């Protein structure tokens, strides 16, 4: 099993930045793809970004492209989400996800098999 733990959430003013981290433990394979999803109040979970374990392929939801950057440090088994130019619409619980499936044909959207507990991001106007 793979355990994922997110951190780095918090409160920030619009236009500010946050960096989320997701540390993976357990049976982790170098071929695992990682992703970030989010769920705002009263909304469905939505895809945010994904990255192959090698880091050679990345995918982004259109609403965050150019503002968010997903990256990973394989030595630390950690994936990051750098969030810049944050907007109130970005307010949500952010979840880390992992899969050893091929994500290329689904533009990184999954499906994903392992999920973290989530970390709250609140952006004020």
mmCIF file of C-alpha atoms in Angstrom:
data_model
loop_
_atom_site.group_PDB
_atom_site.id
_atom_site.type_symbol
_atom_site.label_atom_id
_atom_site.label_comp_id
_atom_site.label_asym_id
_atom_site.label_seq_id
_atom_site.Cartn_x
_atom_site.Cartn_y
_atom_site.Cartn_z
ATOM 1 C CA UNK A 1 0.000 0.000 0.000
ATOM 2 C CA UNK A 2 1.004 3.607 -0.579
ATOM 3 C CA UNK A 3 0.429 6.297 2.022
ATOM 4 C CA UNK A 4 0.294 9.933 0.939
ATOM 5 C CA UNK A 5 0.510 12.890 3.319
ATOM 6 C CA UNK A 6 -0.083 16.454 2.142
ATOM 7 C CA UNK A 7 1.211 19.587 3.829
ATOM 8 C CA UNK A 8 1.705 23.279 3.121
ATOM 9 C CA UNK A 9 -1.884 24.452 2.957
ATOM 10 C CA UNK A 10 -3.046 27.601 4.655
ATOM 11 C CA UNK A 11 -4.513 31.056 4.195
ATOM 12 C CA UNK A 12 -3.243 33.531 1.622
ATOM 13 C CA UNK A 13 -4.434 36.737 -0.014
ATOM 14 C CA UNK A 14 -5.335 36.800 -3.677
ATOM 15 C CA UNK A 15 -2.204 37.142 -5.763
ATOM 16 C CA UNK A 16 -0.100 35.336 -3.198
ATOM 17 C CA UNK A 17 1.688 32.001 -3.362
ATOM 18 C CA UNK A 18 1.732 28.667 -1.564
ATOM 19 C CA UNK A 19 3.748 25.507 -2.020
ATOM 20 C CA UNK A 20 2.071 22.197 -1.266
ATOM 21 C CA UNK A 21 4.014 19.023 -0.565
ATOM 22 C CA UNK A 22 2.959 15.387 -0.712
ATOM 23 C CA UNK A 23 5.203 12.777 0.858
ATOM 24 C CA UNK A 24 4.745 9.156 -0.186
ATOM 25 C CA UNK A 25 5.608 6.105 1.868
ATOM 26 C CA UNK A 26 5.088 2.366 1.556
ATOM 27 C CA UNK A 27 5.527 0.365 -1.617
ATOM 28 C CA UNK A 28 6.432 3.186 -3.939
ATOM 29 C CA UNK A 29 7.576 2.519 -7.458
ATOM 30 C CA UNK A 30 9.605 4.885 -9.560
ATOM 31 C CA UNK A 31 7.068 4.507 -12.361
ATOM 32 C CA UNK A 32 4.193 5.906 -10.260
ATOM 33 C CA UNK A 33 2.551 8.991 -11.612
ATOM 34 C CA UNK A 34 1.469 11.648 -9.127
ATOM 35 C CA UNK A 35 -1.277 14.221 -9.254
ATOM 36 C CA UNK A 36 -3.090 16.961 -7.393
ATOM 37 C CA UNK A 37 -6.854 17.255 -7.214
ATOM 38 C CA UNK A 38 -8.993 19.739 -5.333
ATOM 39 C CA UNK A 39 -12.520 20.012 -4.025
ATOM 40 C CA UNK A 40 -14.084 23.369 -3.217
ATOM 41 C CA UNK A 41 -17.113 23.892 -0.951
ATOM 42 C CA UNK A 42 -20.178 22.334 -2.539
ATOM 43 C CA UNK A 43 -18.218 21.284 -5.613
ATOM 44 C CA UNK A 44 -17.050 18.049 -7.142
ATOM 45 C CA UNK A 45 -13.450 16.955 -6.990
ATOM 46 C CA UNK A 46 -11.518 18.276 -9.969
ATOM 47 C CA UNK A 47 -8.173 17.565 -11.535
ATOM 48 C CA UNK A 48 -5.449 20.160 -11.039
ATOM 49 C CA UNK A 49 -2.116 18.789 -12.246
ATOM 50 C CA UNK A 50 -0.185 15.566 -12.796
ATOM 51 C CA UNK A 51 3.387 14.462 -13.363
ATOM 52 C CA UNK A 52 5.112 11.260 -14.394
ATOM 53 C CA UNK A 53 7.649 9.882 -11.911
ATOM 54 C CA UNK A 54 10.476 10.810 -14.249
ATOM 55 C CA UNK A 55 9.105 14.329 -14.467
ATOM 56 C CA UNK A 56 9.264 14.250 -18.239
ATOM 57 C CA UNK A 57 5.496 14.694 -18.661
ATOM 58 C CA UNK A 58 3.247 17.180 -16.908
ATOM 59 C CA UNK A 59 -0.438 17.987 -17.265
ATOM 60 C CA UNK A 60 -2.484 20.919 -16.006
ATOM 61 C CA UNK A 61 -6.084 21.966 -15.786
ATOM 62 C CA UNK A 62 -6.619 25.006 -17.979
ATOM 63 C CA UNK A 63 -7.659 27.200 -15.064
ATOM 64 C CA UNK A 64 -4.285 26.780 -13.322
ATOM 65 C CA UNK A 65 -1.957 26.544 -16.300
ATOM 66 C CA UNK A 66 0.655 29.270 -16.139
ATOM 67 C CA UNK A 67 0.073 29.817 -12.415
ATOM 68 C CA UNK A 68 0.715 26.390 -10.873
ATOM 69 C CA UNK A 69 3.753 24.173 -11.327
ATOM 70 C CA UNK A 70 3.932 20.500 -10.385
ATOM 71 C CA UNK A 71 7.318 18.948 -9.674
ATOM 72 C CA UNK A 72 8.805 16.025 -7.801
ATOM 73 C CA UNK A 73 11.871 14.919 -5.895
ATOM 74 C CA UNK A 74 12.218 11.174 -6.339
ATOM 75 C CA UNK A 75 14.960 10.912 -3.721
ATOM 76 C CA UNK A 76 12.453 12.188 -1.161
ATOM 77 C CA UNK A 77 9.431 10.442 -2.712
ATOM 78 C CA UNK A 78 7.731 13.822 -2.653
ATOM 79 C CA UNK A 79 5.635 15.739 -5.149
ATOM 80 C CA UNK A 80 5.119 19.499 -4.964
ATOM 81 C CA UNK A 81 2.586 21.972 -6.225
ATOM 82 C CA UNK A 82 3.852 25.529 -6.458
ATOM 83 C CA UNK A 83 0.843 27.819 -6.635
ATOM 84 C CA UNK A 84 1.363 31.414 -7.722
ATOM 85 C CA UNK A 85 -1.066 34.231 -8.487
ATOM 86 C CA UNK A 86 -3.685 32.555 -6.339
ATOM 87 C CA UNK A 87 -7.326 33.457 -6.811
ATOM 88 C CA UNK A 88 -10.322 33.048 -4.491
ATOM 89 C CA UNK A 89 -11.576 30.406 -6.911
ATOM 90 C CA UNK A 90 -8.570 28.288 -5.924
ATOM 91 C CA UNK A 91 -9.966 27.866 -2.409
ATOM 92 C CA UNK A 92 -10.405 24.137 -1.832
ATOM 93 C CA UNK A 93 -9.127 21.067 -0.076
ATOM 94 C CA UNK A 94 -6.190 19.852 -2.137
ATOM 95 C CA UNK A 95 -5.560 16.119 -2.415
ATOM 96 C CA UNK A 96 -2.484 14.258 -3.535
ATOM 97 C CA UNK A 97 -2.979 11.099 -5.601
ATOM 98 C CA UNK A 98 -0.815 8.322 -7.027
ATOM 99 C CA UNK A 99 -1.145 5.564 -9.606
ATOM 100 C CA UNK A 100 1.051 3.135 -11.468
ATOM 101 C CA UNK A 101 -1.294 3.259 -14.455
ATOM 102 C CA UNK A 102 -0.309 4.926 -17.684
ATOM 103 C CA UNK A 103 -1.633 8.482 -17.433
ATOM 104 C CA UNK A 104 -0.566 9.713 -20.850
ATOM 105 C CA UNK A 105 -3.739 8.758 -22.718
ATOM 106 C CA UNK A 106 -5.998 10.512 -20.206
ATOM 107 C CA UNK A 107 -4.054 13.773 -20.085
ATOM 108 C CA UNK A 108 -2.947 12.922 -16.575
ATOM 109 C CA UNK A 109 -6.459 12.757 -15.133
ATOM 110 C CA UNK A 110 -6.272 9.162 -13.986
ATOM 111 C CA UNK A 111 -7.841 7.114 -12.606
ATOM 112 C CA UNK A 112 -5.755 7.242 -9.431
ATOM 113 C CA UNK A 113 -5.561 4.507 -6.822
ATOM 114 C CA UNK A 114 -4.070 6.123 -3.722
ATOM 115 C CA UNK A 115 -5.116 9.349 -2.044
ATOM 116 C CA UNK A 116 -3.906 11.596 0.728
ATOM 117 C CA UNK A 117 -6.027 13.121 3.477
ATOM 118 C CA UNK A 118 -6.082 16.580 1.926
ATOM 119 C CA UNK A 119 -4.837 20.009 2.959
ATOM 120 C CA UNK A 120 -6.947 23.169 3.067
ATOM 121 C CA UNK A 121 -6.056 26.145 0.886
ATOM 122 C CA UNK A 122 -8.009 29.344 1.470
ATOM 123 C CA UNK A 123 -7.529 32.385 -0.764
ATOM 124 C CA UNK A 124 -9.148 35.633 0.341
ATOM 125 C CA UNK A 125 -10.152 38.492 -1.939
#
